[in-house]
Amino acid sequence: MSPLASGPQGPTTLRPLLTTVLDALTAGAATRDGPLPAGGPTEVAARLREALGDPLPDHGDEDALRTLVQALAAGAADPADPLCTAHLHCPPLAVATAADLAASVLNPSLDSWDQAPAASELETLVTRALAAEVYGETGQARSAGDALVTTGGTESNQLALLLAREHHGHTQLICAENAHHSLRRATWLLGLPEPVTVPAPAGTMDPAALGEALTALPGPFLVAATAGTTDAGLIDPLPDIATLCETHGARLHIDAAYGGGLLFSARHRSKLDGLARAHTVTLDLHKLGWQPIAAGLLAVRDRHDLAPLGHHADYLNADDDTEAGLPDLLGRSLRTTRRPDILKIAVTLKTLGRTGLGALVDRVCEQAAEFAELIHRHPRFELHDRPTISTVLFRPTDATDDTVAAVRRTLLTEGRAVLGRARLDNRLWLKATLLNPHTGADDLAALLKLVEGHTPR
């Protein structure tokens, strides 16, 4: 039997291995009593080292797949557990996970057409459909928009800054205190000046302060707004920011890595009013899109803005091949070899449709509202604010920041619950980001009870 996953013997080879993987996943998960392995970093590392043994033995072990998958599952943070709520780390859809396996089996590489004939066309069709979702389905924007597949929000934000730099020859980034750290890091990577940071007094960018910066400083500018902050899921006042950018001739980028999923919801889509006025938009469907990592995108209002990414390597996009009609894929990314992450996205969009995805978005937003109300009514907890998307910040009443931090770490070490942390208003808050549509009211009550039971009185 061939050991290869693809080719004529591929399915025969894979079937027993898939059974092994599923059994090992189930067995590993059964060893955990909660969303995280108990014991903290030291004990988890010790158990993994014991399971692994020699990473590169002289002779192979036919049971390695079962052993290591089971060890990884036993030591995993389970994003499908209702009490795993710390980060923008979603439980992936089964259909997307299955499509991801197919992508691995076929192993296309999207750096030349002859390595990915169908995948390259699929990527073109789906990315332009998603760009139309951002920028509108009629008029000039329909024909002009495009999107690139990235590894996530960080790469998308870096690309947005690169395109702005290449468009202007030089650019000054202006962002708010709430902006994602990747934007500041991108200025360093691209040799741009330190970003100008404007206040975010209520957790969102202050338009008046932005206007003052645009008036007082020399351009050209790239203004980066946020639609879904990582700490509280807040959305900057996008229409006001877009108007200021248009008035001052500034380029606008919106980091909607978290909030972009609201586009699928008829109920919540209006929270993204102003998004279509941005030159570039970061999307991240391994958040509110329920995709296996990675599934990022950078949407552009005008596909001609992508021209600076053009690159030539004769063995991949020779001029005569391009002239003969073979698509040139090197300008679709800064990476060369890249896997067809578009397949799982395409399968998800086609399987669930806008209505199905919108229902998932609506459900997690409802859960967040329910959890906020539960906290608001509880005498021993303080709610930071009503959620904008699906993130809820709370803390035990009268607890110190040290107590809040200690409660979180205790729950992590015991493996009982996975909560995040966020500092707003000069205080430390527990953060619950709800991304599991199957989480119920009893799960939310249990999470709150766990925190209460671990808080010293």
Short mmCIF file of C-alpha atoms in Angstrom, two decimals:
data_model
loop_
_atom_site.label_atom_id
_atom_site.label_comp_id
_atom_site.label_asym_id
_atom_site.label_seq_id
_atom_site.Cartn_x
_atom_site.Cartn_y
_atom_site.Cartn_z
CA MET A 1 0.00 0.00 0.00
CA SER A 2 1.32 3.45 -0.93
CA PRO A 3 2.12 5.72 2.03
CA LEU A 4 1.04 8.76 -0.02
CA ALA A 5 -2.20 10.54 0.84
CA SER A 6 -2.88 11.41 -2.79
CA GLY A 7 -2.67 9.40 -5.99
CA PRO A 8 -4.52 6.20 -6.94
CA GLN A 9 -4.02 4.54 -3.53
CA GLY A 10 -4.68 7.71 -1.54
CA PRO A 11 -8.21 6.97 -0.29
CA THR A 12 -7.24 3.41 0.65
CA THR A 13 -4.31 4.74 2.63
CA LEU A 14 -6.29 7.48 4.35
CA ARG A 15 -9.35 5.58 5.55
CA PRO A 16 -7.72 3.57 8.35
CA LEU A 17 -5.60 6.58 9.33
CA LEU A 18 -8.68 8.77 9.63
CA THR A 19 -10.25 6.20 11.91
CA THR A 20 -7.08 6.23 14.01
CA VAL A 21 -7.14 10.03 14.20
CA LEU A 22 -10.80 10.19 15.22
CA ASP A 23 -10.33 7.52 17.88
CA ALA A 24 -7.23 9.28 19.23
CA LEU A 25 -8.99 12.65 19.32
CA THR A 26 -11.86 11.13 21.27
CA ALA A 27 -9.56 9.29 23.69
CA GLY A 28 -7.39 12.35 24.27
CA ALA A 29 -10.32 14.65 24.90
CA ALA A 30 -11.79 12.15 27.38
CA THR A 31 -8.77 12.60 29.65
CA ARG A 32 -9.66 16.26 30.21
CA ASP A 33 -12.34 17.33 32.68
CA GLY A 34 -12.68 20.77 31.14
CA PRO A 35 -11.62 22.97 28.25
CA LEU A 36 -7.94 22.91 29.23
CA PRO A 37 -5.62 20.21 30.60
CA ALA A 38 -5.12 20.45 34.34
CA GLY A 39 -1.75 21.07 35.91
CA GLY A 40 -0.48 24.19 34.20
CA PRO A 41 2.51 24.55 31.85
CA THR A 42 4.93 22.34 33.78
CA GLU A 43 2.67 19.28 34.05
CA VAL A 44 1.31 19.63 30.51
CA ALA A 45 4.83 19.84 29.11
CA ALA A 46 5.93 16.80 31.10
CA ARG A 47 3.05 14.68 29.81
CA LEU A 48 3.74 15.72 26.23
CA ARG A 49 7.47 14.98 26.55
CA GLU A 50 6.66 11.53 27.89
CA ALA A 51 4.31 10.78 24.98
CA LEU A 52 6.79 12.05 22.38
CA GLY A 53 9.97 10.44 23.64
CA ASP A 54 12.72 10.75 21.05
CA PRO A 55 11.44 13.17 18.37
CA LEU A 56 13.70 11.64 15.71
CA PRO A 57 14.29 7.96 16.52
CA ASP A 58 16.49 5.68 14.45
CA HIS A 59 13.53 3.44 13.72
CA GLY A 60 9.95 4.53 13.20
CA ASP A 61 6.91 3.71 15.30
CA GLU A 62 3.75 2.73 13.44
CA ASP A 63 1.65 3.86 16.40
CA ALA A 64 3.09 7.39 16.35
CA LEU A 65 -0.03 8.93 14.78
CA ARG A 66 -2.31 7.58 17.49
CA THR A 67 0.11 8.40 20.30
CA LEU A 68 0.80 11.99 19.31
CA VAL A 69 -2.74 12.92 18.26
CA GLN A 70 -4.05 11.55 21.54
CA ALA A 71 -1.37 13.45 23.48
CA LEU A 72 -2.15 16.65 21.60
CA ALA A 73 -5.89 16.27 22.20
CA ALA A 74 -5.31 15.56 25.88
CA GLY A 75 -3.21 18.69 26.17
CA ALA A 76 -5.31 20.96 23.96
CA ALA A 77 -7.41 24.00 24.66
CA ASP A 78 -10.78 22.92 23.28
CA PRO A 79 -12.46 25.87 21.52
CA ALA A 80 -15.69 23.86 21.29
CA ASP A 81 -16.00 23.69 25.08
CA PRO A 82 -18.54 26.28 26.29
CA LEU A 83 -16.13 27.35 29.04
CA CYS A 84 -13.29 28.10 26.58
CA THR A 85 -13.91 31.81 25.98
CA ALA A 86 -10.59 33.61 26.35
CA HIS A 87 -9.70 34.53 22.79
CA LEU A 88 -10.97 34.97 19.25
CA HIS A 89 -10.41 31.23 18.86
CA CYS A 90 -13.46 29.62 17.29
CA PRO A 91 -14.61 26.01 17.15
CA PRO A 92 -14.27 25.24 13.42
CA LEU A 93 -17.20 23.99 11.41
CA ALA A 94 -17.06 20.27 10.59
CA VAL A 95 -17.62 20.94 6.90
CA ALA A 96 -14.74 23.44 6.84
CA THR A 97 -12.48 20.99 8.65
CA ALA A 98 -13.31 18.27 6.12
CA ALA A 99 -12.55 20.67 3.26
CA ASP A 100 -9.26 21.54 4.92
CA LEU A 101 -8.34 17.86 4.88
CA ALA A 102 -9.11 17.70 1.16
CA ALA A 103 -6.83 20.69 0.59
CA SER A 104 -4.03 18.88 2.42
CA VAL A 105 -4.55 15.68 0.43
CA LEU A 106 -4.51 17.40 -2.94
CA ASN A 107 -1.76 19.78 -1.79
CA PRO A 108 -2.06 22.51 -4.43
CA SER A 109 0.44 25.32 -4.21
CA LEU A 110 -0.92 28.69 -5.26
CA ASP A 111 2.27 30.14 -6.66
CA SER A 112 1.78 28.94 -10.24
CA TRP A 113 -1.21 27.78 -12.28
CA ASP A 114 0.33 24.42 -13.15
CA GLN A 115 0.41 23.53 -9.43
CA ALA A 116 -3.17 24.65 -8.72
CA PRO A 117 -5.32 24.87 -11.87
CA ALA A 118 -8.75 24.62 -10.22
CA ALA A 119 -7.71 26.15 -6.89
CA SER A 120 -6.47 29.32 -8.55
CA GLU A 121 -9.81 29.86 -10.31
CA LEU A 122 -11.71 29.06 -7.11
CA GLU A 123 -9.66 31.65 -5.24
CA THR A 124 -10.38 34.29 -7.89
CA LEU A 125 -14.12 33.70 -7.80
CA VAL A 126 -14.51 33.53 -4.02
CA THR A 127 -12.22 36.43 -3.13
CA ARG A 128 -14.02 38.71 -5.56
CA ALA A 129 -17.37 37.64 -4.11
CA LEU A 130 -16.12 38.50 -0.62
CA ALA A 131 -14.78 41.84 -1.84
CA ALA A 132 -18.25 42.53 -3.24
CA GLU A 133 -19.69 41.70 0.18
CA VAL A 134 -17.50 44.44 1.65
CA TYR A 135 -17.79 47.04 -1.09
CA GLY A 136 -21.19 46.40 -2.61
CA GLU A 137 -22.57 44.28 -5.43
CA THR A 138 -23.49 46.96 -7.93
CA GLY A 139 -21.75 49.76 -9.76
CA GLN A 140 -18.07 50.38 -10.18
CA ALA A 141 -17.07 48.78 -6.88
CA ARG A 142 -18.41 45.43 -8.06
CA SER A 143 -15.93 45.32 -10.93
CA ALA A 144 -13.05 47.04 -9.14
CA GLY A 145 -12.84 45.25 -5.78
CA ASP A 146 -10.71 42.25 -4.95
CA ALA A 147 -9.35 40.36 -1.95
CA LEU A 148 -6.19 38.45 -1.13
CA VAL A 149 -6.04 35.35 1.06
CA THR A 150 -3.70 35.79 4.03
CA THR A 151 -2.65 33.88 7.13
CA GLY A 152 -4.75 36.19 9.31
CA GLY A 153 -5.27 39.72 10.54
CA THR A 154 -1.59 40.39 11.20
CA GLU A 155 -0.55 39.64 7.61
CA SER A 156 -3.55 41.55 6.25
CA ASN A 157 -2.69 44.64 8.29
CA GLN A 158 0.94 44.47 7.19
CA LEU A 159 -0.14 44.24 3.55
CA ALA A 160 -2.45 47.23 3.99
CA LEU A 161 0.45 49.34 5.24
CA LEU A 162 2.70 48.10 2.45
CA LEU A 163 0.13 49.05 -0.20
CA ALA A 164 -0.31 52.49 1.38
CA ARG A 165 3.46 53.03 1.41
CA GLU A 166 3.77 51.99 -2.22
CA HIS A 167 0.80 54.17 -3.21
CA HIS A 168 2.22 57.30 -1.58
CA GLY A 169 5.95 56.53 -1.65
CA HIS A 170 5.87 57.33 2.07
CA THR A 171 3.10 57.32 4.64
CA GLN A 172 2.41 58.19 8.25
CA LEU A 173 0.17 55.76 10.13
CA ILE A 174 -2.43 57.28 12.43
CA CYS A 175 -4.28 54.87 14.69
CA ALA A 176 -5.98 54.93 18.06
CA GLU A 177 -4.87 53.47 21.37
CA ASN A 178 -7.25 50.57 20.74
CA ALA A 179 -5.56 49.50 17.48
CA HIS A 180 -4.22 45.96 17.12
CA HIS A 181 -0.55 45.57 17.98
CA SER A 182 0.22 44.21 14.50
CA LEU A 183 -0.22 47.67 12.99
CA ARG A 184 2.54 49.16 15.10
CA ARG A 185 4.72 46.16 14.40
CA ALA A 186 4.11 46.57 10.67
CA THR A 187 5.50 50.11 10.73
CA TRP A 188 8.72 48.67 12.14
CA LEU A 189 8.87 45.89 9.56
CA LEU A 190 8.28 48.33 6.70
CA GLY A 191 10.66 51.02 7.91
CA LEU A 192 7.86 53.52 8.46
CA PRO A 193 7.91 56.18 11.19
CA GLU A 194 6.38 55.48 14.58
CA PRO A 195 2.59 55.70 14.31
CA VAL A 196 0.76 58.72 15.59
CA THR A 197 -1.60 57.47 18.30
CA VAL A 198 -4.82 59.34 19.01
CA PRO A 199 -6.93 58.81 22.13
CA ALA A 200 -9.69 56.25 22.49
CA PRO A 201 -11.32 57.56 25.68
CA ALA A 202 -14.34 55.25 25.51
CA GLY A 203 -12.45 52.37 23.93
CA THR A 204 -12.97 53.70 20.40
CA MET A 205 -11.13 56.26 18.28
CA ASP A 206 -11.93 59.91 19.08
CA PRO A 207 -12.86 61.56 15.74
CA ALA A 208 -12.12 65.05 17.07
CA ALA A 209 -8.59 64.01 18.00
CA LEU A 210 -8.18 62.36 14.59
CA GLY A 211 -9.28 65.56 12.88
CA GLU A 212 -6.74 67.57 14.86
CA ALA A 213 -3.94 65.16 13.91
CA LEU A 214 -4.88 65.23 10.22
CA THR A 215 -4.91 69.04 10.29
CA ALA A 216 -1.70 69.57 12.24
CA LEU A 217 0.63 66.95 10.78
CA PRO A 218 2.22 66.66 7.34
CA GLY A 219 0.96 63.77 5.22
CA PRO A 220 0.48 61.56 3.41
CA PHE A 221 -1.52 59.55 5.93
CA LEU A 222 -2.90 56.08 6.41
CA VAL A 223 -5.62 56.10 9.05
CA ALA A 224 -6.27 52.66 10.58
CA ALA A 225 -9.64 52.23 12.27
CA THR A 226 -10.90 49.13 14.07
CA ALA A 227 -14.16 47.21 13.69
CA GLY A 228 -14.00 44.79 16.60
CA THR A 229 -11.24 45.45 19.14
CA THR A 230 -9.51 42.45 20.67
CA ASP A 231 -10.12 43.65 24.23
CA ALA A 232 -13.84 44.50 24.19
CA GLY A 233 -15.09 43.95 20.64
CA LEU A 234 -15.77 47.66 20.12
CA ILE A 235 -16.22 49.35 16.74
CA ASP A 236 -14.76 52.75 15.94
CA PRO A 237 -17.16 55.43 14.54
CA LEU A 238 -16.46 54.39 10.96
CA PRO A 239 -18.64 56.91 9.07
CA ASP A 240 -17.12 59.88 10.93
CA ILE A 241 -13.60 58.54 10.40
CA ALA A 242 -14.24 57.92 6.70
CA THR A 243 -15.54 61.49 6.25
CA LEU A 244 -12.44 62.93 7.91
CA CYS A 245 -10.18 60.82 5.69
CA GLU A 246 -12.00 61.97 2.57
CA THR A 247 -11.82 65.60 3.68
CA HIS A 248 -8.07 65.45 4.30
CA GLY A 249 -7.18 63.14 1.42
CA ALA A 250 -6.02 60.37 3.76
CA ARG A 251 -6.06 56.70 2.90
CA LEU A 252 -8.30 54.60 5.17
CA HIS A 253 -7.72 51.04 6.36
CA ILE A 254 -10.23 49.27 8.60
CA ASP A 255 -9.12 46.31 10.67
CA ALA A 256 -12.30 44.23 10.75
CA ALA A 257 -10.58 40.95 11.60
CA TYR A 258 -13.15 40.35 14.35
CA GLY A 259 -16.14 42.46 13.35
CA GLY A 260 -16.07 41.65 9.64
CA GLY A 261 -18.22 38.58 10.24
CA LEU A 262 -21.14 40.92 11.01
CA LEU A 263 -21.42 41.41 7.24
CA PHE A 264 -23.25 38.07 7.07
CA SER A 265 -25.91 39.17 9.57
CA ALA A 266 -28.91 41.21 8.43
CA ARG A 267 -29.46 42.14 12.08
CA HIS A 268 -25.93 43.37 12.84
CA ARG A 269 -24.53 44.41 9.47
CA SER A 270 -25.42 48.08 10.04
CA LYS A 271 -22.76 48.23 12.78
CA LEU A 272 -20.26 48.20 9.91
CA ASP A 273 -21.69 51.24 8.11
CA GLY A 274 -18.74 53.08 6.58
CA LEU A 275 -16.75 49.93 5.92
CA ALA A 276 -17.14 50.25 2.15
CA ARG A 277 -15.49 53.68 2.23
CA ALA A 278 -12.14 52.18 3.24
CA HIS A 279 -9.38 51.60 0.71
CA THR A 280 -8.46 48.32 2.41
CA VAL A 281 -10.24 46.08 4.91
CA THR A 282 -8.87 43.23 7.01
CA LEU A 283 -11.15 40.21 7.41
CA ASP A 284 -10.44 37.07 9.42
CA LEU A 285 -12.80 34.14 8.95
CA HIS A 286 -11.12 31.98 11.58
CA LYS A 287 -12.95 34.23 14.04
CA LEU A 288 -16.57 35.03 13.16
CA GLY A 289 -16.45 32.66 10.20
CA TRP A 290 -15.77 29.41 12.07
CA GLN A 291 -12.88 28.32 9.86
CA PRO A 292 -9.84 26.25 10.85
CA ILE A 293 -6.78 28.47 11.10
CA ALA A 294 -5.75 30.14 8.82
CA ALA A 295 -8.44 32.03 6.92
CA GLY A 296 -7.52 35.71 6.65
CA LEU A 297 -8.25 38.14 3.84
CA LEU A 298 -7.35 41.66 2.78
CA ALA A 299 -10.09 43.29 0.70
CA VAL A 300 -9.20 46.24 -1.56
CA ARG A 301 -11.66 48.70 -3.04
CA ASP A 302 -9.58 49.07 -6.21
CA ARG A 303 -7.77 45.96 -7.43
CA HIS A 304 -5.24 48.17 -9.25
CA ASP A 305 -3.84 48.98 -5.79
CA LEU A 306 -2.44 45.43 -5.79
CA ALA A 307 -0.04 46.21 -8.65
CA PRO A 308 2.97 46.76 -6.33
CA LEU A 309 2.77 43.08 -5.32
CA GLY A 310 3.61 42.01 -8.86
CA HIS A 311 6.71 39.85 -9.01
CA HIS A 312 8.55 37.86 -11.67
CA ALA A 313 10.23 34.47 -11.44
CA ASP A 314 10.72 32.86 -14.82
CA TYR A 315 10.02 29.31 -13.63
CA LEU A 316 6.65 30.38 -12.19
CA ASN A 317 5.29 33.20 -14.38
CA ALA A 318 7.40 33.50 -17.51
CA ASP A 319 6.27 36.32 -19.78
CA ASP A 320 5.47 34.02 -22.69
CA ASP A 321 3.38 31.76 -20.44
CA THR A 322 1.44 34.75 -19.15
CA GLU A 323 0.93 36.08 -22.66
CA ALA A 324 -0.31 32.64 -23.69
CA GLY A 325 -3.03 32.82 -21.02
CA LEU A 326 -1.59 31.04 -17.97
CA PRO A 327 -2.67 33.03 -14.90
CA ASP A 328 0.05 34.88 -12.97
CA LEU A 329 -0.38 34.09 -9.26
CA LEU A 330 2.74 35.65 -7.73
CA GLY A 331 1.06 39.02 -7.33
CA ARG A 332 -1.60 37.51 -5.06
CA SER A 333 0.64 37.30 -2.01
CA LEU A 334 4.05 38.10 -0.55
CA ARG A 335 4.40 34.37 0.02
CA THR A 336 5.46 31.98 -2.71
CA THR A 337 4.26 28.51 -1.69
CA ARG A 338 0.83 28.78 -0.10
CA ARG A 339 -1.92 26.27 0.49
CA PRO A 340 -5.49 26.61 -0.86
CA ASP A 341 -7.14 27.97 2.27
CA ILE A 342 -9.83 29.30 -0.02
CA LEU A 343 -11.32 25.78 -0.37
CA LYS A 344 -12.64 25.56 3.19
CA ILE A 345 -13.98 29.12 2.91
CA ALA A 346 -15.70 28.33 -0.39
CA VAL A 347 -17.23 25.12 0.98
CA THR A 348 -18.52 26.98 4.05
CA LEU A 349 -20.04 29.83 2.05
CA LYS A 350 -21.68 27.40 -0.36
CA THR A 351 -22.94 25.04 2.39
CA LEU A 352 -24.35 27.60 4.82
CA GLY A 353 -24.97 30.60 2.60
CA ARG A 354 -25.32 34.12 3.94
CA THR A 355 -28.42 33.14 5.94
CA GLY A 356 -26.73 30.22 7.68
CA LEU A 357 -23.61 32.17 8.57
CA GLY A 358 -25.74 35.11 9.66
CA ALA A 359 -27.67 32.86 12.02
CA LEU A 360 -24.41 31.75 13.68
CA VAL A 361 -23.32 35.37 14.06
CA ASP A 362 -26.70 36.34 15.52
CA ARG A 363 -26.57 33.46 17.98
CA VAL A 364 -23.18 34.31 19.51
CA CYS A 365 -24.18 37.97 19.74
CA GLU A 366 -27.35 36.88 21.56
CA GLN A 367 -25.29 34.75 23.93
CA ALA A 368 -23.10 37.73 24.77
CA ALA A 369 -26.15 39.87 25.51
CA GLU A 370 -27.58 37.11 27.73
CA PHE A 371 -24.30 36.72 29.59
CA ALA A 372 -24.03 40.48 30.10
CA GLU A 373 -27.54 40.56 31.55
CA LEU A 374 -26.70 37.65 33.86
CA ILE A 375 -23.65 39.55 35.14
CA HIS A 376 -25.58 42.80 35.45
CA ARG A 377 -28.17 41.13 37.70
CA HIS A 378 -25.57 39.33 39.85
CA PRO A 379 -24.71 41.22 43.07
CA ARG A 380 -21.16 39.86 43.22
CA PHE A 381 -20.09 40.94 39.71
CA GLU A 382 -19.53 44.15 37.83
CA LEU A 383 -20.21 44.44 34.10
CA HIS A 384 -17.97 46.73 32.06
CA ASP A 385 -20.58 47.47 29.38
CA ARG A 386 -23.14 45.86 27.11
CA PRO A 387 -21.41 43.94 24.30
CA THR A 388 -21.07 45.35 20.79
CA ILE A 389 -20.32 41.96 19.20
CA SER A 390 -19.75 38.84 21.32
CA THR A 391 -17.17 39.91 23.91
CA VAL A 392 -18.16 40.54 27.53
CA LEU A 393 -15.89 42.12 30.15
CA PHE A 394 -16.63 41.60 33.83
CA ARG A 395 -14.96 41.31 37.22
CA PRO A 396 -15.87 40.32 40.78
CA THR A 397 -17.21 43.30 42.68
CA ASP A 398 -14.61 45.04 44.87
CA ALA A 399 -11.83 42.66 43.76
CA THR A 400 -8.34 44.02 43.22
CA ASP A 401 -6.56 43.64 39.90
CA ASP A 402 -4.24 41.11 41.53
CA THR A 403 -7.25 39.05 42.60
CA VAL A 404 -8.76 39.17 39.11
CA ALA A 405 -5.48 37.99 37.58
CA ALA A 406 -5.08 35.23 40.18
CA VAL A 407 -8.63 33.91 39.67
CA ARG A 408 -8.04 33.64 35.93
CA ARG A 409 -4.73 31.80 36.35
CA THR A 410 -6.21 29.40 38.91
CA LEU A 411 -9.00 28.43 36.51
CA LEU A 412 -6.44 27.93 33.74
CA THR A 413 -4.18 25.79 35.90
CA GLU A 414 -7.07 23.63 37.07
CA GLY A 415 -8.29 23.31 33.47
CA ARG A 416 -11.78 24.39 34.53
CA ALA A 417 -12.32 27.50 32.37
CA VAL A 418 -10.41 29.60 29.85
CA LEU A 419 -11.02 33.31 30.32
CA GLY A 420 -9.06 36.18 28.80
CA ARG A 421 -7.97 39.44 30.37
CA ALA A 422 -8.28 43.05 29.23
CA ARG A 423 -7.22 46.34 30.80
CA LEU A 424 -9.70 49.16 30.30
CA ASP A 425 -10.34 52.24 32.41
CA ASN A 426 -7.09 51.45 34.25
CA ARG A 427 -8.61 48.27 35.68
CA LEU A 428 -8.17 44.59 34.86
CA TRP A 429 -11.23 42.75 33.56
CA LEU A 430 -12.01 39.13 32.85
CA LYS A 431 -12.87 38.65 29.18
CA ALA A 432 -15.31 36.14 27.74
CA THR A 433 -15.46 36.00 23.95
CA LEU A 434 -18.40 33.84 22.92
CA LEU A 435 -17.85 32.08 19.58
CA ASN A 436 -19.58 28.73 20.15
CA PRO A 437 -23.16 28.89 18.82
CA HIS A 438 -24.07 25.84 20.93
CA THR A 439 -23.28 27.49 24.26
CA GLY A 440 -26.41 27.55 26.42
CA ALA A 441 -27.72 29.58 29.33
CA ASP A 442 -26.66 26.85 31.78
CA ASP A 443 -23.09 27.02 30.46
CA LEU A 444 -22.98 30.78 31.01
CA ALA A 445 -24.32 30.39 34.53
CA ALA A 446 -21.74 27.67 35.23
CA LEU A 447 -18.92 29.92 34.04
CA LEU A 448 -20.02 32.70 36.35
CA LYS A 449 -20.38 30.26 39.25
CA LEU A 450 -16.84 28.99 38.69
CA VAL A 451 -15.43 32.49 38.86
CA GLU A 452 -17.47 33.29 41.95
CA GLY A 453 -16.34 30.09 43.65
CA HIS A 454 -12.67 30.85 43.00
CA THR A 455 -12.83 34.48 44.18
CA PRO A 456 -11.70 35.05 47.80
CA ARG A 457 -14.25 36.91 49.86
#
